[in-house]
Tab-separated table of C-alpha atoms and ligand atoms in Angstrom:
chain	number	residue	atom	x	y	z
A	284	MET	CA	-10.261	-11.429	-4.786
A	285	SER	CA	-7.556	-9.512	-7.838
A	286	LYS	CA	-5.189	-11.293	-9.927
A	287	LYS	CA	-1.871	-11.003	-9.111
A	288	ASN	CA	-0.671	-8.069	-11.146
A	289	LEU	CA	0.143	-8.850	-15.039
A	290	PHE	CA	4.054	-8.105	-16.514
A	291	VAL	CA	4.703	-7.329	-20.572
A	292	ALA	CA	8.822	-7.889	-20.944
A	293	ILE	CA	10.085	-6.297	-23.922
A	294	VAL	CA	13.032	-9.122	-25.325
A	295	GLY	CA	15.018	-8.681	-28.215
A	296	ARG	CA	18.953	-7.667	-29.295
A	297	THR	CA	20.415	-5.512	-29.317
A	298	ASN	CA	19.298	-1.848	-30.572
A	299	SER	CA	15.480	-3.445	-31.485
A	300	GLY	CA	14.398	-0.513	-30.045
A	301	LYS	CA	13.036	-1.211	-27.008
A	302	SER	CA	14.144	1.795	-24.398
A	303	THR	CA	12.583	3.664	-27.338
A	304	LEU	CA	8.901	1.285	-26.992
A	305	PHE	CA	9.306	1.541	-23.252
A	306	ASN	CA	9.054	4.820	-23.496
A	307	ARG	CA	6.574	4.790	-26.354
A	308	LEU	CA	4.174	2.744	-24.613
A	309	SER	CA	4.898	4.495	-21.007
A	310	GLU	CA	4.317	8.004	-23.095
A	311	THR	CA	0.222	6.575	-25.459
A	312	SER	CA	-0.297	4.748	-22.249
A	313	LYS	CA	-1.387	6.493	-18.433
A	314	ALA	CA	1.942	5.134	-17.234
A	315	ILE	CA	3.799	4.748	-13.534
A	316	ILE	CA	7.291	4.446	-14.670
A	317	SER	CA	9.137	3.971	-10.881
A	318	PRO	CA	12.829	1.818	-9.656
A	319	MET	CA	11.802	-1.203	-9.117
A	320	GLU	CA	14.255	-3.662	-6.592
A	321	ASN	CA	17.646	-4.401	-8.307
A	322	THR	CA	16.827	-0.986	-10.052
A	323	THR	CA	17.510	1.533	-8.392
A	324	ARG	CA	18.034	4.156	-10.952
A	325	ASP	CA	16.892	2.448	-13.996
A	326	ARG	CA	12.765	2.948	-14.594
A	327	ASN	CA	13.462	-0.533	-16.087
A	328	TYR	CA	9.527	-1.044	-14.760
A	329	ALA	CA	6.336	1.282	-16.110
A	330	ASP	CA	3.187	0.039	-14.798
A	331	ILE	CA	0.339	0.595	-17.959
A	332	PHE	CA	-3.091	1.586	-17.671
A	333	TRP	CA	-5.438	0.795	-21.508
A	334	GLN	CA	-8.551	0.709	-22.164
A	335	ASP	CA	-9.138	0.002	-18.107
A	336	LYS	CA	-7.006	-2.704	-17.953
A	337	LYS	CA	-3.449	-2.335	-15.907
A	338	PHE	CA	-0.360	-4.434	-16.387
A	339	THR	CA	3.539	-4.074	-15.865
A	340	LEU	CA	5.505	-3.697	-18.528
A	341	ILE	CA	9.722	-4.856	-18.368
A	342	ASP	CA	12.018	-2.884	-19.798
A	343	THR	CA	14.779	-5.886	-20.314
A	344	GLY	CA	16.885	-2.643	-22.398
A	345	GLY	CA	18.720	-1.643	-20.256
A	346	MET	CA	19.704	-4.830	-19.013
A	347	ASP	CA	21.878	-6.127	-21.995
A	348	THR	CA	24.141	-2.476	-21.823
A	349	ALA	CA	26.885	-4.177	-20.061
A	350	ALA	CA	27.322	-7.431	-22.487
A	351	LYS	CA	29.666	-6.911	-25.515
A	352	ASP	CA	29.047	-9.275	-27.846
A	353	PRO	CA	24.487	-10.052	-27.825
A	354	LEU	CA	25.409	-13.569	-28.189
A	355	SER	CA	27.192	-14.670	-24.725
A	356	SER	CA	25.535	-15.662	-22.402
A	357	GLY	CA	25.501	-12.369	-19.879
A	358	ILE	CA	22.658	-11.519	-22.018
A	359	PHE	CA	20.340	-14.226	-21.879
A	360	GLN	CA	20.675	-15.441	-17.658
A	361	GLN	CA	19.910	-10.909	-17.050
A	362	VAL	CA	16.019	-11.059	-19.247
A	363	ASN	CA	15.729	-14.463	-18.402
A	364	LYS	CA	14.337	-13.657	-14.873
A	365	ALA	CA	11.938	-10.726	-16.461
A	366	ILE	CA	11.027	-13.485	-19.373
A	367	GLU	CA	10.122	-15.678	-16.251
A	368	GLN	CA	8.299	-13.567	-14.510
A	369	ALA	CA	6.054	-12.072	-17.746
A	370	ASP	CA	2.407	-12.897	-18.479
A	371	LEU	CA	3.492	-12.189	-21.801
A	372	VAL	CA	6.320	-11.556	-23.919
A	373	LEU	CA	7.279	-8.869	-25.827
A	374	PHE	CA	9.774	-9.841	-28.743
A	375	LEU	CA	10.971	-6.837	-30.533
A	376	ILE	CA	13.045	-7.588	-34.437
A	377	ASP	CA	14.287	-4.813	-36.236
A	378	GLY	CA	11.942	-4.733	-39.157
A	379	SER	CA	14.234	-2.141	-40.710
A	380	THR	CA	16.868	-4.882	-41.722
A	381	ASP	CA	17.238	-9.151	-41.881
A	382	ILE	CA	16.473	-10.946	-39.239
A	383	LEU	CA	20.003	-11.743	-37.745
A	384	PRO	CA	21.385	-15.412	-36.167
A	385	GLN	CA	21.016	-12.969	-32.673
A	386	ASP	CA	16.803	-12.980	-33.040
A	387	ARG	CA	16.837	-17.024	-34.073
A	388	GLU	CA	18.886	-17.341	-30.863
A	389	LEU	CA	15.856	-15.886	-28.468
A	390	ALA	CA	13.257	-16.839	-30.779
A	391	LEU	CA	14.986	-20.409	-29.793
A	392	LEU	CA	15.045	-19.387	-26.430
A	393	LEU	CA	11.149	-17.808	-25.774
A	394	ARG	CA	9.861	-21.310	-27.640
A	395	LYS	CA	11.460	-23.401	-25.069
A	396	LEU	CA	10.097	-21.415	-22.205
A	397	LYS	CA	6.834	-21.799	-23.423
A	398	LYS	CA	5.606	-18.130	-23.111
A	399	LYS	CA	2.617	-16.735	-24.896
A	400	VAL	CA	4.918	-14.659	-27.037
A	401	ILE	CA	4.195	-10.979	-29.956
A	402	LEU	CA	6.323	-10.998	-32.235
A	403	GLY	CA	6.961	-6.610	-32.498
A	404	ILE	CA	8.485	-5.572	-35.575
A	405	ASN	CA	10.154	-2.421	-34.264
A	406	LYS	CA	11.300	1.078	-37.313
A	407	ILE	CA	7.766	0.260	-39.871
A	408	ASP	CA	7.149	3.553	-40.011
A	409	ASN	CA	5.731	3.337	-43.691
A	410	PHE	CA	4.409	0.900	-43.918
A	411	LYS	CA	4.653	-1.269	-47.792
A	412	LYS	CA	3.159	-4.796	-47.288
A	413	GLU	CA	5.398	-6.587	-50.018
A	414	LYS	CA	8.765	-5.695	-48.503
A	415	LEU	CA	7.594	-7.646	-45.273
A	416	LEU	CA	5.582	-10.328	-47.057
A	417	ASP	CA	9.783	-11.247	-48.140
A	418	GLN	CA	10.661	-10.997	-44.729
A	419	ASN	CA	10.824	-14.657	-43.685
A	420	TYR	CA	9.043	-14.024	-39.939
A	421	HIS	CA	7.304	-16.931	-39.546
A	422	GLN	CA	11.045	-18.430	-39.112
A	423	LEU	CA	10.759	-17.083	-35.716
A	424	ASN	CA	7.948	-18.752	-34.684
A	425	CYS	CA	5.334	-16.098	-33.221
A	426	ASP	CA	1.348	-16.980	-32.915
A	427	HIS	CA	0.989	-13.705	-33.124
A	428	VAL	CA	2.629	-10.506	-34.072
A	429	ALA	CA	2.389	-6.663	-34.023
A	430	ILE	CA	4.004	-4.117	-36.768
A	431	PHE	CA	4.990	-0.588	-36.030
A	432	SER	CA	7.558	1.981	-35.357
A	433	ALA	CA	8.530	2.346	-31.403
A	434	LEU	CA	9.871	5.833	-32.427
A	435	ASN	CA	7.476	7.937	-33.894
A	436	GLY	CA	4.215	5.870	-32.257
A	437	SER	CA	2.336	4.718	-34.957
A	438	ARG	CA	0.406	1.910	-33.958
A	439	THR	CA	1.299	1.919	-30.861
A	440	GLY	CA	-2.104	2.111	-29.718
A	441	ASP	CA	-2.893	-0.887	-31.731
A	442	LEU	CA	0.242	-3.155	-30.037
A	443	LEU	CA	-0.931	-2.351	-26.391
A	444	ASP	CA	-4.556	-3.555	-27.649
A	445	GLN	CA	-3.592	-6.452	-28.903
A	446	ILE	CA	-1.184	-6.920	-25.889
A	447	ILE	CA	-4.681	-6.717	-23.503
A	448	THR	CA	-6.451	-9.156	-25.573
A	449	LEU	CA	-4.436	-11.818	-24.530
A	450	LEU	CA	-3.296	-11.014	-21.234
A	451	PRO	CA	-5.284	-12.699	-18.816
A	452	GLN	CA	-8.487	-12.160	-18.114
A	453	GLN	CA	-8.813	-9.078	-15.269
A	454	LYS	CA	-10.818	-6.704	-13.089
A	455	LYS	CA	-12.465	-3.877	-15.011
A	456	ASN	CA	-10.877	-1.126	-13.051
A	457	PRO	CA	-8.316	-2.512	-10.840
A	458	GLU	CA	-7.705	0.999	-8.542
A	459	LYS	CA	-9.025	3.867	-9.788
A	460	PHE	CA	-6.904	5.596	-11.574
A	461	TYR	CA	-4.376	9.416	-11.202
A	462	PRO	CA	-2.057	9.921	-13.636
A	463	SER	CA	0.235	11.293	-11.485
A	464	LEU	CA	2.894	15.213	-11.842
A	465	LYS	CA	5.790	15.245	-9.563
A	466	LEU	CA	6.148	19.187	-8.002
A	467	ALA	CA	9.352	20.501	-7.101
A	468	ILE	CA	8.290	23.484	-4.632
A	469	ILE	CA	12.470	24.414	-4.922
A	470	GLY	CA	13.337	28.380	-3.996
A	471	ARG	CA	16.025	30.478	-1.958
A	472	PRO	CA	14.878	29.406	2.552
A	473	ASN	CA	13.129	32.515	3.668
A	474	VAL	CA	10.820	33.261	0.694
A	475	GLY	CA	8.523	31.191	1.647
A	476	LYS	CA	8.149	27.570	0.051
A	477	SER	CA	6.936	25.471	3.559
A	478	SER	CA	4.394	27.942	4.115
A	479	LEU	CA	3.496	27.587	0.372
A	480	ILE	CA	2.981	23.438	1.090
A	481	ASN	CA	0.914	23.378	4.466
A	482	ALA	CA	-1.329	26.636	2.490
A	483	ILE	CA	-1.683	23.763	0.030
A	484	LEU	CA	-2.052	20.461	2.282
A	485	GLY	CA	-3.852	23.286	4.763
A	486	GLU	CA	-7.319	22.633	2.880
A	487	ASP	CA	-9.677	20.044	1.428
A	488	LYS	CA	-6.988	17.591	-0.387
A	489	VAL	CA	-7.081	13.937	0.150
A	490	LEU	CA	-3.842	12.455	1.079
A	491	VAL	CA	-3.538	8.937	-0.706
A	492	SER	CA	-0.867	6.053	-0.021
A	493	PRO	CA	1.477	4.965	-2.611
A	494	LEU	CA	0.681	2.296	-5.349
A	495	PRO	CA	2.213	-0.994	-5.870
A	496	HIS	CA	5.308	0.069	-7.574
A	497	THR	CA	5.002	3.209	-6.804
A	498	THR	CA	8.253	3.405	-3.879
A	499	ARG	CA	7.407	7.065	-3.742
A	500	ASP	CA	10.495	9.007	-1.313
A	501	ILE	CA	9.624	9.098	2.301
A	502	ASN	CA	9.591	12.975	2.054
A	503	ASP	CA	7.549	13.461	-0.893
A	504	VAL	CA	3.772	14.251	-0.384
A	505	GLU	CA	0.777	13.573	-2.484
A	506	PHE	CA	-2.626	14.352	-3.495
A	507	ILE	CA	-5.454	14.827	-5.411
A	508	TYR	CA	-6.380	17.961	-7.729
A	509	ARG	CA	-8.495	17.204	-10.121
A	510	ASP	CA	-8.576	14.038	-10.762
A	511	HIS	CA	-4.806	14.572	-10.663
A	512	LYS	CA	-2.379	13.010	-8.443
A	513	PHE	CA	0.346	15.525	-7.669
A	514	ILE	CA	2.982	15.072	-5.512
A	515	LEU	CA	4.696	16.687	-3.815
A	516	VAL	CA	8.278	16.030	-3.878
A	517	ASP	CA	10.542	16.014	-1.455
A	518	THR	CA	9.443	18.039	0.619
A	519	ALA	CA	11.765	17.980	4.015
A	520	GLY	CA	14.223	18.264	1.244
A	521	ILE	CA	13.596	21.524	1.439
A	522	ARG	CA	15.116	22.545	4.726
A	523	ARG	CA	17.121	19.632	4.903
A	524	LYS	CA	20.800	19.190	2.645
A	525	SER	CA	20.290	16.708	0.376
A	526	ARG	CA	23.026	14.534	-1.460
A	527	VAL	CA	24.843	16.224	-5.397
A	528	GLY	CA	24.211	13.389	-7.761
A	529	ASP	CA	25.709	14.365	-10.580
A	530	TRP	CA	25.698	17.403	-11.293
A	531	SER	CA	28.579	18.960	-13.384
A	532	ASN	CA	31.269	20.167	-11.563
A	533	LYS	CA	30.627	23.538	-12.906
A	534	MET	CA	27.340	23.287	-11.163
A	535	ILE	CA	27.907	22.461	-8.172
A	536	ALA	CA	30.282	24.860	-7.168
A	537	LYS	CA	27.720	27.417	-8.441
A	538	ILE	CA	25.006	25.803	-6.495
A	539	GLU	CA	27.096	25.688	-3.415
A	540	LYS	CA	29.005	28.915	-3.420
A	541	GLU	CA	24.370	30.035	-3.355
A	542	GLY	CA	22.875	28.135	-0.391
A	543	VAL	CA	20.664	26.255	-2.446
A	544	HIS	CA	21.730	22.903	-2.884
A	545	ALA	CA	18.819	21.476	-1.423
A	546	SER	CA	16.834	21.848	-4.364
A	547	MET	CA	19.369	20.240	-6.532
A	548	GLU	CA	17.582	16.932	-5.864
A	549	THR	CA	14.162	18.023	-5.383
A	550	LEU	CA	14.159	19.524	-9.344
A	551	LYS	CA	15.750	16.843	-10.549
A	552	ARG	CA	12.651	14.410	-9.361
A	553	ALA	CA	10.062	16.939	-10.622
A	554	ASP	CA	8.182	16.993	-13.427
A	555	ILE	CA	7.252	20.331	-13.085
A	556	VAL	CA	9.910	22.965	-11.116
A	557	ALA	CA	7.399	26.110	-9.385
A	558	LEU	CA	10.645	28.889	-8.744
A	559	VAL	CA	9.371	30.947	-5.806
A	560	LEU	CA	10.570	34.318	-5.514
A	561	GLU	CA	9.483	37.400	-3.584
A	562	SER	CA	7.711	39.800	-4.574
A	563	GLN	CA	10.457	42.620	-3.260
A	564	MET	CA	11.386	43.056	-6.998
A	565	SER	CA	14.761	41.460	-6.147
A	566	ILE	CA	16.359	38.427	-7.997
A	567	SER	CA	19.164	37.477	-6.880
A	568	SER	CA	22.330	35.134	-8.810
A	569	GLN	CA	20.911	32.191	-6.525
A	570	ASP	CA	16.694	31.925	-8.464
A	571	GLN	CA	19.371	32.892	-11.630
A	572	ALA	CA	21.175	30.207	-10.699
A	573	LEU	CA	17.876	27.432	-9.842
A	574	VAL	CA	16.644	29.246	-13.283
A	575	GLU	CA	19.385	27.680	-15.029
A	576	LEU	CA	19.533	24.343	-13.363
A	577	ALA	CA	15.913	24.343	-14.782
A	578	LEU	CA	16.996	24.601	-18.086
A	579	GLU	CA	20.075	22.822	-18.061
A	580	GLU	CA	17.797	19.550	-17.455
A	581	ARG	CA	14.423	20.837	-19.614
A	582	LYS	CA	12.513	20.894	-16.712
A	583	ASN	CA	8.628	22.442	-17.102
A	584	ILE	CA	8.603	25.648	-15.003
A	585	VAL	CA	6.514	27.600	-13.504
A	586	LEU	CA	8.168	31.238	-11.308
A	587	VAL	CA	5.550	30.946	-8.765
A	588	ILE	CA	6.006	34.524	-7.081
A	589	ASN	CA	5.322	35.164	-2.814
A	590	LYS	CA	4.693	37.640	-0.186
A	591	TRP	CA	1.772	39.386	-3.055
A	592	ASP	CA	0.140	40.933	0.193
A	593	LEU	CA	4.046	42.744	1.186
A	594	VAL	CA	3.411	44.872	-1.550
A	595	PRO	CA	1.356	48.090	-1.412
A	596	GLU	CA	-0.791	49.877	-3.208
A	597	LYS	CA	-1.696	47.588	-6.376
A	598	ASP	CA	-3.857	48.559	-8.850
A	599	GLU	CA	-4.448	46.750	-12.139
A	600	THR	CA	-0.398	47.821	-13.612
A	601	THR	CA	1.319	46.652	-11.040
A	602	ILE	CA	1.369	43.019	-12.123
A	603	ASN	CA	2.704	43.889	-15.004
A	604	ALA	CA	5.230	46.041	-13.795
A	605	TYR	CA	6.070	43.017	-11.631
A	606	ALA	CA	5.982	41.120	-14.806
A	607	ASP	CA	7.840	43.431	-16.789
A	608	TYR	CA	10.352	43.845	-14.111
A	609	PHE	CA	11.179	39.981	-13.758
A	610	ASN	CA	11.223	38.892	-17.663
A	611	GLN	CA	13.794	41.642	-18.021
A	612	LYS	CA	15.935	39.898	-15.152
A	613	LEU	CA	15.489	36.510	-16.308
A	614	PRO	CA	15.166	37.163	-20.604
A	615	PHE	CA	16.560	33.792	-21.589
A	616	ALA	CA	12.471	32.366	-19.860
A	617	LYS	CA	10.446	34.919	-21.211
A	618	TRP	CA	8.064	31.415	-21.880
A	619	VAL	CA	7.914	30.804	-18.058
A	620	PRO	CA	4.080	31.563	-16.919
A	621	MET	CA	4.249	33.879	-13.785
A	622	ILE	CA	1.818	33.871	-11.084
A	623	PHE	CA	1.240	36.445	-7.350
A	624	VAL	CA	0.514	34.830	-3.906
A	625	SER	CA	0.201	35.072	-0.779
A	626	ALA	CA	1.409	31.939	1.354
A	627	LEU	CA	0.452	34.421	4.065
A	628	ASN	CA	-3.551	34.738	3.056
A	629	LYS	CA	-4.097	31.983	0.243
A	630	LEU	CA	-4.039	34.468	-2.285
A	631	ARG	CA	-3.996	32.630	-5.618
A	632	VAL	CA	-2.614	29.169	-4.282
A	633	LYS	CA	-4.697	26.436	-5.996
A	634	LYS	CA	-4.177	28.727	-8.773
A	635	ILE	CA	-0.274	26.981	-9.487
A	636	LEU	CA	-1.940	23.848	-9.356
A	637	ASP	CA	-4.408	24.641	-11.888
A	638	LEU	CA	-0.867	26.386	-14.070
A	639	ALA	CA	0.766	23.144	-13.462
A	640	LEU	CA	-1.579	20.826	-14.988
A	641	GLU	CA	-1.600	23.533	-17.470
A	642	ILE	CA	2.002	23.086	-18.014
A	643	ASN	CA	2.045	20.075	-18.669
A	644	GLN	CA	-1.681	19.315	-20.956
A	645	GLN	CA	1.108	21.596	-23.130
A	646	ALA	CA	4.367	19.373	-22.609
A	647	ASN	CA	2.528	16.399	-23.892
A	648	MET	CA	1.253	17.700	-26.845
A	649	GLN	CA	2.048	16.653	-30.113
A	650	ILE	CA	1.739	18.531	-33.265
A	651	ALA	CA	1.495	16.906	-36.426
A	652	GLU	CA	3.796	17.174	-38.938
A	653	GLU	CA	1.347	18.486	-41.693
A	654	ASP	CA	1.566	21.679	-38.869
A	655	LEU	CA	5.341	21.778	-38.183
A	656	ASN	CA	5.600	21.882	-41.616
A	657	GLN	CA	3.318	24.569	-42.022
A	658	ILE	CA	4.644	26.885	-39.699
A	659	LEU	CA	8.044	26.214	-41.867
A	660	ALA	CA	6.034	27.501	-44.208
A	661	VAL	CA	5.167	30.788	-41.968
A	662	VAL	CA	8.751	31.473	-40.931
A	663	LEU	CA	9.999	31.701	-44.251
A	664	ARG	CA	7.160	33.813	-45.557
A	665	LYS	CA	7.559	35.801	-42.618
A	666	TYR	CA	11.635	36.282	-42.327
A	667	LYS	CA	12.901	36.021	-45.956
A	668	PRO	CA	12.949	40.113	-46.038
A	669	LYS	CA	14.501	40.420	-42.569
A	670	GLN	CA	17.079	37.343	-42.334
A	671	LYS	CA	18.259	38.912	-46.478
A	672	MET	CA	19.125	35.347	-46.953
A	673	THR	CA	17.370	32.836	-49.916
A	674	ILE	CA	15.249	30.269	-47.633
A	675	THR	CA	12.984	27.494	-49.137
A	676	PHE	CA	10.443	25.466	-48.878
A	677	GLY	CA	10.857	22.138	-50.073
A	678	GLN	CA	11.957	21.638	-53.778
A	679	HIS	CA	13.653	24.595	-54.758
A	680	LYS	CA	17.473	25.002	-55.112
A	681	SER	CA	19.206	27.388	-52.590
A	682	ASP	CA	21.973	28.282	-50.064
A	683	LEU	CA	18.862	27.372	-47.304
A	684	LYS	CA	16.376	24.099	-47.074
A	685	LEU	CA	13.843	23.383	-44.846
A	686	ASN	CA	13.163	19.621	-45.672
A	687	PHE	CA	10.646	18.906	-43.332
A	688	MET	CA	9.827	19.476	-38.816
A	689	LYS	CA	8.129	16.497	-36.910
A	690	GLN	CA	8.149	16.284	-33.162
A	691	ILE	CA	9.723	13.484	-32.036
A	692	LYS	CA	9.267	13.224	-29.241
A	693	THR	CA	6.744	14.695	-26.309
A	694	ASN	CA	7.256	16.333	-22.518
A	695	PRO	CA	9.125	17.350	-22.739
A	696	PRO	CA	8.974	18.234	-26.084
A	697	VAL	CA	12.041	17.504	-29.240
A	698	PHE	CA	11.625	18.394	-32.798
A	699	PHE	CA	13.259	16.961	-36.046
A	700	LEU	CA	14.455	19.584	-38.334
A	701	SER	CA	15.609	18.414	-41.709
A	702	THR	CA	17.862	20.511	-43.970
A	703	PRO	CA	20.271	19.521	-46.928
A	704	LYS	CA	23.147	21.709	-44.780
A	705	PRO	CA	23.029	21.709	-41.252
A	706	LYS	CA	24.859	23.844	-40.887
A	707	ASN	CA	23.078	26.606	-42.718
A	708	ILE	CA	21.150	26.339	-40.114
A	709	SER	CA	22.121	29.546	-37.373
A	710	PRO	CA	20.651	29.628	-33.848
A	711	ALA	CA	18.538	32.926	-35.346
A	712	ILE	CA	17.256	30.670	-37.251
A	713	VAL	CA	15.763	28.010	-34.613
A	714	LYS	CA	15.173	31.184	-32.699
A	715	ILE	CA	12.733	31.935	-35.633
A	716	ILE	CA	11.124	28.286	-35.106
A	717	GLU	CA	10.745	28.388	-31.390
A	718	LYS	CA	9.322	31.375	-31.414
A	719	GLU	CA	6.541	30.319	-34.392
A	720	ILE	CA	6.006	27.197	-32.757
A	721	ARG	CA	5.025	29.520	-29.012
A	722	ASN	CA	2.890	31.767	-30.853
A	723	LYS	CA	0.896	28.675	-32.890
A	724	TYR	CA	0.439	25.955	-30.141
A	725	GLU	CA	2.378	28.237	-26.147
A	726	PHE	CA	3.675	25.796	-24.449
A	727	LEU	CA	3.404	27.660	-21.301
A	728	GLY	CA	5.963	26.869	-19.450
A	729	VAL	CA	8.093	24.028	-21.575
A	730	PRO	CA	11.668	23.428	-22.357
A	731	LEU	CA	11.180	23.209	-26.256
A	732	LYS	CA	14.571	21.359	-28.309
A	733	ILE	CA	14.953	21.599	-32.312
A	734	ILE	CA	17.338	18.672	-33.684
A	735	ILE	CA	18.761	19.885	-36.798
A	736	GLY	CA	19.760	17.107	-39.308
A	737	LYS	CA	19.574	15.420	-42.663
A	738	GLU	CA	17.248	12.599	-42.985
B	36	GDP	P1	11.014	28.813	3.210
B	36	GDP	O1	12.420	28.842	4.238
B	36	GDP	O2	11.047	29.291	1.649
B	36	GDP	O3	10.482	27.266	3.980
B	36	GDP	O4	10.155	29.619	3.697
B	36	GDP	P2	9.570	29.726	5.086
B	36	GDP	O5	8.130	28.926	4.346
B	36	GDP	O6	9.563	28.951	6.276
B	36	GDP	O7	8.810	31.090	5.491
B	36	GDP	C1	10.139	32.732	5.213
B	36	GDP	C2	9.001	33.596	6.467
B	36	GDP	O8	8.288	33.959	5.819
B	36	GDP	C3	8.154	33.193	7.638
B	36	GDP	O9	8.433	34.016	8.431
B	36	GDP	C4	6.700	32.873	6.123
B	36	GDP	O10	6.222	33.146	8.223
B	36	GDP	C5	6.603	34.046	5.809
B	36	GDP	N1	6.052	34.156	4.491
B	36	GDP	C6	5.418	32.701	4.029
B	36	GDP	N2	5.169	33.024	2.771
B	36	GDP	C7	4.314	34.250	3.229
B	36	GDP	C8	3.424	35.818	2.393
B	36	GDP	O11	2.670	35.107	1.562
B	36	GDP	N3	3.084	36.693	2.936
B	36	GDP	C9	3.922	37.138	3.776
B	36	GDP	N4	4.074	38.814	4.314
B	36	GDP	N5	4.754	36.033	4.695
B	36	GDP	C10	4.973	34.776	4.309
């Protein structure tokens, strides 16, 4: 008999970084994030796999946002349930500020409930021991302490190790784990989406049953391919009308006009969007609207050009000619890979899945700060003469100065560019930086975001 599921609840006052930590731990580990009962939209639970063990992480962050005054009883009532359910509580405090009365109240509550607690001291980017010793963390009376930065991820792996050690023993490898990937196949009617899905599923795939807590949609189809669990999102929805969700009115009007709105919710739920086009060398406004949607939602994307069998007299230049055509028609998405397939002949159908895996891997890349700074140096070296302006890297004085760049998030990747004068960074410079990042790391099919700030 395997033991019941183990739960770890993250609690802490507002702004201690609960959701950031939840996201960080679920990204660091191989997490399956899923809505559970009473949380139809919020993703408050993640199944975390670490060192061959599994536990369910609960983020109480979403629960306390309603409480205007964090000291009010509301917050405690709401987190109480999560705490009761938990085998271990991760009590989070903001290590960059002093201990607050709310922290003390929460510590008291945890002690009353006699829970096993790790005191998580968050927002410690630079490990300065002396500073930490100044703080009277012992006042909070926790047996176990972990120090980390949820934002940049430093020492969060150690935290996961510590959690596993403190949780009750469980059987190794409770179930074979496959990282999952939600793939949405979208496109205009009649481009061959259903045929593609059938071609994909018609092969030697193993269908799997849903794991506990992965309340997959009834219309999703799961299968294992190359040790990954693929979830084809809303396969039936391709033919039925879908709910509208919370898209901007302008976008809804556009999509409804284009008659492709079944794709909207599907797209939103996906990790990777496969936009299917026909090989007739025609791109419609519907296709463009779908690409726009994918970009607006910052989804990983691949263009699948179907019905390749209908293209007559192909030679080795044909694909390039087609690629040029589509690139020209969709100039805003040059980094989007294309694959030419035939659902009818099952040509390169499996390659769509291989490409999706590659895109997923690239979307999860974490680039080190020193490598990003090298890219800034390349940008300065290469583009300075053309830009006809002085860009200096580091200490030198000039109109435009780039301090450093770091990656603050993966999948989709977000970079932070620090400069003393953010206003001086034109969109053209941002484009140049993105181009250089892609030159070096490709980020095939992956949208990039660069945030500019002072810091
Ligand atoms: P959906 O509306 O996008 O799901 O499109 P369907 O899968 O229903 O396909 C529409 C039509 O295109 C059907 O008649 C299919 O047989 C045909 N079709 C789909 N894929 C291919 C292909 O690769 N080659 C050819 N020649 N026809 C295809």
